């Protein structure tokens, strides 16, 4: 149990720090595509570096699995670029609030596209409370009051792309026999 709590805490810390770091970078260098490319190249070089030392082993990928991996990669990269574009126009709080609604959309799409169960009534109640809090935030957000839904188009685009990437990623995890290192690469 403590290992799970530590993993969740580490993920939350890394995710939060990355969001804040990206906001700072975007304020100095408002070029989301360039920033994304730099981050992805560093990630690729890091994986190749640890593979060179034998710390991870990358699997060979079959041709039939490449279409899913390509789709996921395209959605993932698009999500990063859209996230940075959203950070250019929205504050960090708006993205955190939007991100908190993604499990609700993902759970419904899991049911329709992956054949998974819908959340229990207790989970639906919890997700509904989160969605209600998000709606309250949007209703009081100055950007929304001034620009309406149009002021959120980057955030909505990012959310849609991220949910799509989550669904495709879950499909890959369920059906493509790759190690975690190979899925990341």
PDB file of C-alpha atoms in Angstrom:
ATOM      1  CA  UNK A   1       0.000   0.000   0.000  1.00  0.00           C
ATOM      2  CA  UNK A   2       2.788   2.459   0.869  1.00  0.00           C
ATOM      3  CA  UNK A   3       4.472   1.786  -2.461  1.00  0.00           C
ATOM      4  CA  UNK A   4       1.246   2.731  -4.251  1.00  0.00           C
ATOM      5  CA  UNK A   5       0.876   5.891  -2.192  1.00  0.00           C
ATOM      6  CA  UNK A   6       4.510   6.808  -2.888  1.00  0.00           C
ATOM      7  CA  UNK A   7       4.039   6.192  -6.624  1.00  0.00           C
ATOM      8  CA  UNK A   8       0.889   8.346  -6.710  1.00  0.00           C
ATOM      9  CA  UNK A   9       2.656  11.077  -4.775  1.00  0.00           C
ATOM     10  CA  UNK A  10       5.694  10.971  -7.066  1.00  0.00           C
ATOM     11  CA  UNK A  11       3.479  11.106 -10.166  1.00  0.00           C
ATOM     12  CA  UNK A  12       1.493  14.022  -8.750  1.00  0.00           C
ATOM     13  CA  UNK A  13       4.663  15.911  -7.856  1.00  0.00           C
ATOM     14  CA  UNK A  14       6.246  15.330 -11.281  1.00  0.00           C
ATOM     15  CA  UNK A  15       3.049  16.211 -13.123  1.00  0.00           C
ATOM     16  CA  UNK A  16       2.562  19.417 -11.134  1.00  0.00           C
ATOM     17  CA  UNK A  17       6.182  20.485 -11.497  1.00  0.00           C
ATOM     18  CA  UNK A  18       6.072  19.803 -15.250  1.00  0.00           C
ATOM     19  CA  UNK A  19       2.936  21.926 -15.631  1.00  0.00           C
ATOM     20  CA  UNK A  20       4.465  24.822 -13.702  1.00  0.00           C
ATOM     21  CA  UNK A  21       7.793  24.450 -15.529  1.00  0.00           C
ATOM     22  CA  UNK A  22       6.021  24.474 -18.889  1.00  0.00           C
ATOM     23  CA  UNK A  23       4.101  27.610 -17.908  1.00  0.00           C
ATOM     24  CA  UNK A  24       7.384  29.336 -17.016  1.00  0.00           C
ATOM     25  CA  UNK A  25       9.063  28.185 -20.231  1.00  0.00           C
ATOM     26  CA  UNK A  26       6.080  29.330 -22.303  1.00  0.00           C
ATOM     27  CA  UNK A  27       6.263  32.797 -20.731  1.00  0.00           C
ATOM     28  CA  UNK A  28       9.908  33.102 -21.857  1.00  0.00           C
ATOM     29  CA  UNK A  29       9.667  31.173 -25.138  1.00  0.00           C
ATOM     30  CA  UNK A  30       6.121  31.251 -26.541  1.00  0.00           C
ATOM     31  CA  UNK A  31       6.726  28.511 -29.103  1.00  0.00           C
ATOM     32  CA  UNK A  32       4.799  25.394 -28.013  1.00  0.00           C
ATOM     33  CA  UNK A  33       5.920  23.235 -30.932  1.00  0.00           C
ATOM     34  CA  UNK A  34       9.612  24.011 -30.381  1.00  0.00           C
ATOM     35  CA  UNK A  35       9.335  23.398 -26.634  1.00  0.00           C
ATOM     36  CA  UNK A  36       7.546  20.088 -27.296  1.00  0.00           C
ATOM     37  CA  UNK A  37      10.192  18.988 -29.789  1.00  0.00           C
ATOM     38  CA  UNK A  38      12.976  19.735 -27.331  1.00  0.00           C
ATOM     39  CA  UNK A  39      11.211  17.766 -24.588  1.00  0.00           C
ATOM     40  CA  UNK A  40      10.578  14.770 -26.850  1.00  0.00           C
ATOM     41  CA  UNK A  41      14.143  14.712 -28.187  1.00  0.00           C
ATOM     42  CA  UNK A  42      15.484  14.767 -24.611  1.00  0.00           C
ATOM     43  CA  UNK A  43      13.137  11.883 -23.748  1.00  0.00           C
ATOM     44  CA  UNK A  44      14.271   9.821 -26.763  1.00  0.00           C
ATOM     45  CA  UNK A  45      17.942  10.469 -26.041  1.00  0.00           C
ATOM     46  CA  UNK A  46      17.415   9.504 -22.381  1.00  0.00           C
ATOM     47  CA  UNK A  47      15.765   6.201 -23.315  1.00  0.00           C
ATOM     48  CA  UNK A  48      18.491   5.399 -25.851  1.00  0.00           C
ATOM     49  CA  UNK A  49      21.107   6.268 -23.215  1.00  0.00           C
ATOM     50  CA  UNK A  50      19.698   3.890 -20.593  1.00  0.00           C
ATOM     51  CA  UNK A  51      19.207   1.224 -23.277  1.00  0.00           C
ATOM     52  CA  UNK A  52      22.885   1.620 -24.217  1.00  0.00           C
ATOM     53  CA  UNK A  53      23.822   0.764 -20.646  1.00  0.00           C
ATOM     54  CA  UNK A  54      21.518  -2.253 -20.671  1.00  0.00           C
ATOM     55  CA  UNK A  55      19.157  -0.828 -18.059  1.00  0.00           C
ATOM     56  CA  UNK A  56      16.112  -1.291 -20.322  1.00  0.00           C
ATOM     57  CA  UNK A  57      15.377  -3.562 -23.257  1.00  0.00           C
ATOM     58  CA  UNK A  58      13.230  -2.343 -26.124  1.00  0.00           C
ATOM     59  CA  UNK A  59      11.021  -4.831 -27.969  1.00  0.00           C
ATOM     60  CA  UNK A  60      10.709  -5.190 -31.722  1.00  0.00           C
ATOM     61  CA  UNK A  61       7.358  -3.989 -32.960  1.00  0.00           C
ATOM     62  CA  UNK A  62       5.330  -5.854 -35.566  1.00  0.00           C
ATOM     63  CA  UNK A  63       3.850  -4.054 -38.541  1.00  0.00           C
ATOM     64  CA  UNK A  64       0.265  -4.567 -37.414  1.00  0.00           C
ATOM     65  CA  UNK A  65       0.978  -2.915 -34.059  1.00  0.00           C
ATOM     66  CA  UNK A  66       2.675   0.092 -35.637  1.00  0.00           C
ATOM     67  CA  UNK A  67      -0.631   1.710 -36.638  1.00  0.00           C
ATOM     68  CA  UNK A  68      -1.772   1.833 -33.003  1.00  0.00           C
ATOM     69  CA  UNK A  69       1.605   3.078 -31.801  1.00  0.00           C
ATOM     70  CA  UNK A  70       1.662   5.741 -34.523  1.00  0.00           C
ATOM     71  CA  UNK A  71      -1.875   6.871 -33.641  1.00  0.00           C
ATOM     72  CA  UNK A  72      -0.969   7.039 -29.955  1.00  0.00           C
ATOM     73  CA  UNK A  73       2.242   8.947 -30.709  1.00  0.00           C
ATOM     74  CA  UNK A  74       0.366  11.443 -32.889  1.00  0.00           C
ATOM     75  CA  UNK A  75      -2.269  11.987 -30.197  1.00  0.00           C
ATOM     76  CA  UNK A  76       0.365  12.236 -27.466  1.00  0.00           C
ATOM     77  CA  UNK A  77       2.483  14.796 -29.323  1.00  0.00           C
ATOM     78  CA  UNK A  78      -0.632  16.750 -30.310  1.00  0.00           C
ATOM     79  CA  UNK A  79      -1.697  16.719 -26.681  1.00  0.00           C
ATOM     80  CA  UNK A  80       1.629  18.156 -25.571  1.00  0.00           C
ATOM     81  CA  UNK A  81       1.542  20.911 -28.184  1.00  0.00           C
ATOM     82  CA  UNK A  82      -2.097  21.726 -27.362  1.00  0.00           C
ATOM     83  CA  UNK A  83      -1.299  21.725 -23.635  1.00  0.00           C
ATOM     84  CA  UNK A  84       1.473  24.252 -24.167  1.00  0.00           C
ATOM     85  CA  UNK A  85      -0.768  26.342 -26.430  1.00  0.00           C
ATOM     86  CA  UNK A  86      -3.450  26.272 -23.736  1.00  0.00           C
ATOM     87  CA  UNK A  87      -0.866  27.385 -21.169  1.00  0.00           C
ATOM     88  CA  UNK A  88      -0.122  30.382 -23.392  1.00  0.00           C
ATOM     89  CA  UNK A  89      -3.718  31.576 -23.138  1.00  0.00           C
ATOM     90  CA  UNK A  90      -5.015  30.132 -19.870  1.00  0.00           C
ATOM     91  CA  UNK A  91      -3.708  29.994 -16.349  1.00  0.00           C
ATOM     92  CA  UNK A  92      -2.411  26.864 -14.652  1.00  0.00           C
ATOM     93  CA  UNK A  93      -5.511  26.575 -12.485  1.00  0.00           C
ATOM     94  CA  UNK A  94      -7.746  26.306 -15.555  1.00  0.00           C
ATOM     95  CA  UNK A  95      -5.696  23.388 -16.884  1.00  0.00           C
ATOM     96  CA  UNK A  96      -5.712  21.647 -13.503  1.00  0.00           C
ATOM     97  CA  UNK A  97      -9.486  21.999 -13.302  1.00  0.00           C
ATOM     98  CA  UNK A  98      -9.927  20.759 -16.887  1.00  0.00           C
ATOM     99  CA  UNK A  99      -7.573  17.824 -16.238  1.00  0.00           C
ATOM    100  CA  UNK A 100      -9.628  16.776 -13.226  1.00  0.00           C
ATOM    101  CA  UNK A 101     -12.646  16.173 -15.496  1.00  0.00           C
ATOM    102  CA  UNK A 102     -10.821  13.825 -17.857  1.00  0.00           C
ATOM    103  CA  UNK A 103     -11.461  10.641 -15.807  1.00  0.00           C
ATOM    104  CA  UNK A 104     -15.212  11.162 -16.237  1.00  0.00           C
ATOM    105  CA  UNK A 105     -14.930  11.312 -20.032  1.00  0.00           C
ATOM    106  CA  UNK A 106     -12.400   8.482 -20.093  1.00  0.00           C
ATOM    107  CA  UNK A 107     -14.583   6.167 -18.021  1.00  0.00           C
ATOM    108  CA  UNK A 108     -17.504   6.591 -20.402  1.00  0.00           C
ATOM    109  CA  UNK A 109     -15.318   6.072 -23.497  1.00  0.00           C
ATOM    110  CA  UNK A 110     -13.696   3.034 -21.836  1.00  0.00           C
ATOM    111  CA  UNK A 111     -17.153   1.482 -21.716  1.00  0.00           C
ATOM    112  CA  UNK A 112     -18.009   2.200 -25.356  1.00  0.00           C
ATOM    113  CA  UNK A 113     -14.656   1.546 -27.030  1.00  0.00           C
ATOM    114  CA  UNK A 114     -12.835  -0.906 -24.775  1.00  0.00           C
ATOM    115  CA  UNK A 115     -15.734  -2.920 -23.364  1.00  0.00           C
ATOM    116  CA  UNK A 116     -14.920  -2.016 -19.767  1.00  0.00           C
ATOM    117  CA  UNK A 117     -17.465  -1.568 -17.013  1.00  0.00           C
ATOM    118  CA  UNK A 118     -19.002   1.792 -16.273  1.00  0.00           C
ATOM    119  CA  UNK A 119     -17.983   3.266 -12.921  1.00  0.00           C
ATOM    120  CA  UNK A 120     -19.961   2.221  -9.856  1.00  0.00           C
ATOM    121  CA  UNK A 121     -22.622   4.563  -8.485  1.00  0.00           C
ATOM    122  CA  UNK A 122     -20.186   5.652  -5.783  1.00  0.00           C
ATOM    123  CA  UNK A 123     -17.535   6.495  -8.407  1.00  0.00           C
ATOM    124  CA  UNK A 124     -20.109   8.287 -10.568  1.00  0.00           C
ATOM    125  CA  UNK A 125     -21.117  10.350  -7.534  1.00  0.00           C
ATOM    126  CA  UNK A 126     -17.478  11.282  -6.852  1.00  0.00           C
ATOM    127  CA  UNK A 127     -16.820  12.125 -10.512  1.00  0.00           C
ATOM    128  CA  UNK A 128     -20.021  14.196 -10.575  1.00  0.00           C
ATOM    129  CA  UNK A 129     -18.862  16.199  -7.559  1.00  0.00           C
ATOM    130  CA  UNK A 130     -15.578  16.901  -9.366  1.00  0.00           C
ATOM    131  CA  UNK A 131     -17.468  17.891 -12.535  1.00  0.00           C
ATOM    132  CA  UNK A 132     -19.705  20.176 -10.454  1.00  0.00           C
ATOM    133  CA  UNK A 133     -16.646  21.851  -8.966  1.00  0.00           C
ATOM    134  CA  UNK A 134     -15.239  22.320 -12.453  1.00  0.00           C
ATOM    135  CA  UNK A 135     -18.499  23.850 -13.650  1.00  0.00           C
ATOM    136  CA  UNK A 136     -18.441  26.241 -10.671  1.00  0.00           C
ATOM    137  CA  UNK A 137     -14.858  27.235 -11.524  1.00  0.00           C
ATOM    138  CA  UNK A 138     -15.754  27.892 -15.166  1.00  0.00           C
ATOM    139  CA  UNK A 139     -18.817  29.903 -14.151  1.00  0.00           C
ATOM    140  CA  UNK A 140     -16.633  32.230 -12.052  1.00  0.00           C
ATOM    141  CA  UNK A 141     -13.576  32.341 -14.330  1.00  0.00           C
ATOM    142  CA  UNK A 142     -12.881  35.834 -15.677  1.00  0.00           C
ATOM    143  CA  UNK A 143     -11.668  34.505 -19.033  1.00  0.00           C
ATOM    144  CA  UNK A 144     -14.902  32.572 -19.511  1.00  0.00           C
ATOM    145  CA  UNK A 145     -16.986  35.594 -18.489  1.00  0.00           C
ATOM    146  CA  UNK A 146     -15.226  37.799 -21.051  1.00  0.00           C
ATOM    147  CA  UNK A 147     -14.662  35.394 -23.957  1.00  0.00           C
ATOM    148  CA  UNK A 148     -17.281  32.688 -23.361  1.00  0.00           C
ATOM    149  CA  UNK A 149     -16.611  29.142 -24.538  1.00  0.00           C
ATOM    150  CA  UNK A 150     -14.347  30.520 -27.291  1.00  0.00           C
ATOM    151  CA  UNK A 151     -11.804  31.450 -24.655  1.00  0.00           C
ATOM    152  CA  UNK A 152     -11.518  27.787 -23.739  1.00  0.00           C
ATOM    153  CA  UNK A 153     -11.027  26.297 -27.214  1.00  0.00           C
ATOM    154  CA  UNK A 154      -7.346  25.436 -26.617  1.00  0.00           C
ATOM    155  CA  UNK A 155      -8.196  23.827 -23.293  1.00  0.00           C
ATOM    156  CA  UNK A 156     -11.079  21.845 -24.833  1.00  0.00           C
ATOM    157  CA  UNK A 157      -8.865  20.755 -27.755  1.00  0.00           C
ATOM    158  CA  UNK A 158      -6.191  19.601 -25.325  1.00  0.00           C
ATOM    159  CA  UNK A 159      -8.738  17.724 -23.208  1.00  0.00           C
ATOM    160  CA  UNK A 160     -10.228  15.935 -26.240  1.00  0.00           C
ATOM    161  CA  UNK A 161      -6.820  14.932 -27.540  1.00  0.00           C
ATOM    162  CA  UNK A 162      -5.667  13.757 -24.111  1.00  0.00           C
ATOM    163  CA  UNK A 163      -8.769  11.601 -23.618  1.00  0.00           C
ATOM    164  CA  UNK A 164      -8.228  10.106 -27.090  1.00  0.00           C
ATOM    165  CA  UNK A 165      -4.607   9.337 -26.224  1.00  0.00           C
ATOM    166  CA  UNK A 166      -5.700   7.692 -22.956  1.00  0.00           C
ATOM    167  CA  UNK A 167      -8.169   5.423 -24.736  1.00  0.00           C
ATOM    168  CA  UNK A 168      -5.700   4.429 -27.463  1.00  0.00           C
ATOM    169  CA  UNK A 169      -2.983   3.940 -24.828  1.00  0.00           C
ATOM    170  CA  UNK A 170      -5.234   1.607 -22.831  1.00  0.00           C
ATOM    171  CA  UNK A 171      -6.017  -0.348 -26.001  1.00  0.00           C
ATOM    172  CA  UNK A 172      -2.287  -0.708 -26.699  1.00  0.00           C
ATOM    173  CA  UNK A 173      -1.592  -1.819 -23.115  1.00  0.00           C
ATOM    174  CA  UNK A 174      -4.346  -4.434 -23.371  1.00  0.00           C
ATOM    175  CA  UNK A 175      -3.588  -5.787 -26.839  1.00  0.00           C
ATOM    176  CA  UNK A 176       0.001  -5.057 -27.897  1.00  0.00           C
ATOM    177  CA  UNK A 177       2.597  -7.248 -26.147  1.00  0.00           C
ATOM    178  CA  UNK A 178       5.274  -4.673 -25.300  1.00  0.00           C
ATOM    179  CA  UNK A 179       7.259  -3.957 -22.180  1.00  0.00           C
ATOM    180  CA  UNK A 180       6.632  -0.622 -20.459  1.00  0.00           C
ATOM    181  CA  UNK A 181       9.991   0.675 -21.728  1.00  0.00           C
ATOM    182  CA  UNK A 182       9.036  -0.129 -25.301  1.00  0.00           C
ATOM    183  CA  UNK A 183       5.623   1.499 -24.918  1.00  0.00           C
ATOM    184  CA  UNK A 184       7.252   4.676 -23.633  1.00  0.00           C
ATOM    185  CA  UNK A 185       9.792   4.741 -26.472  1.00  0.00           C
TER     186      UNK A 185
END
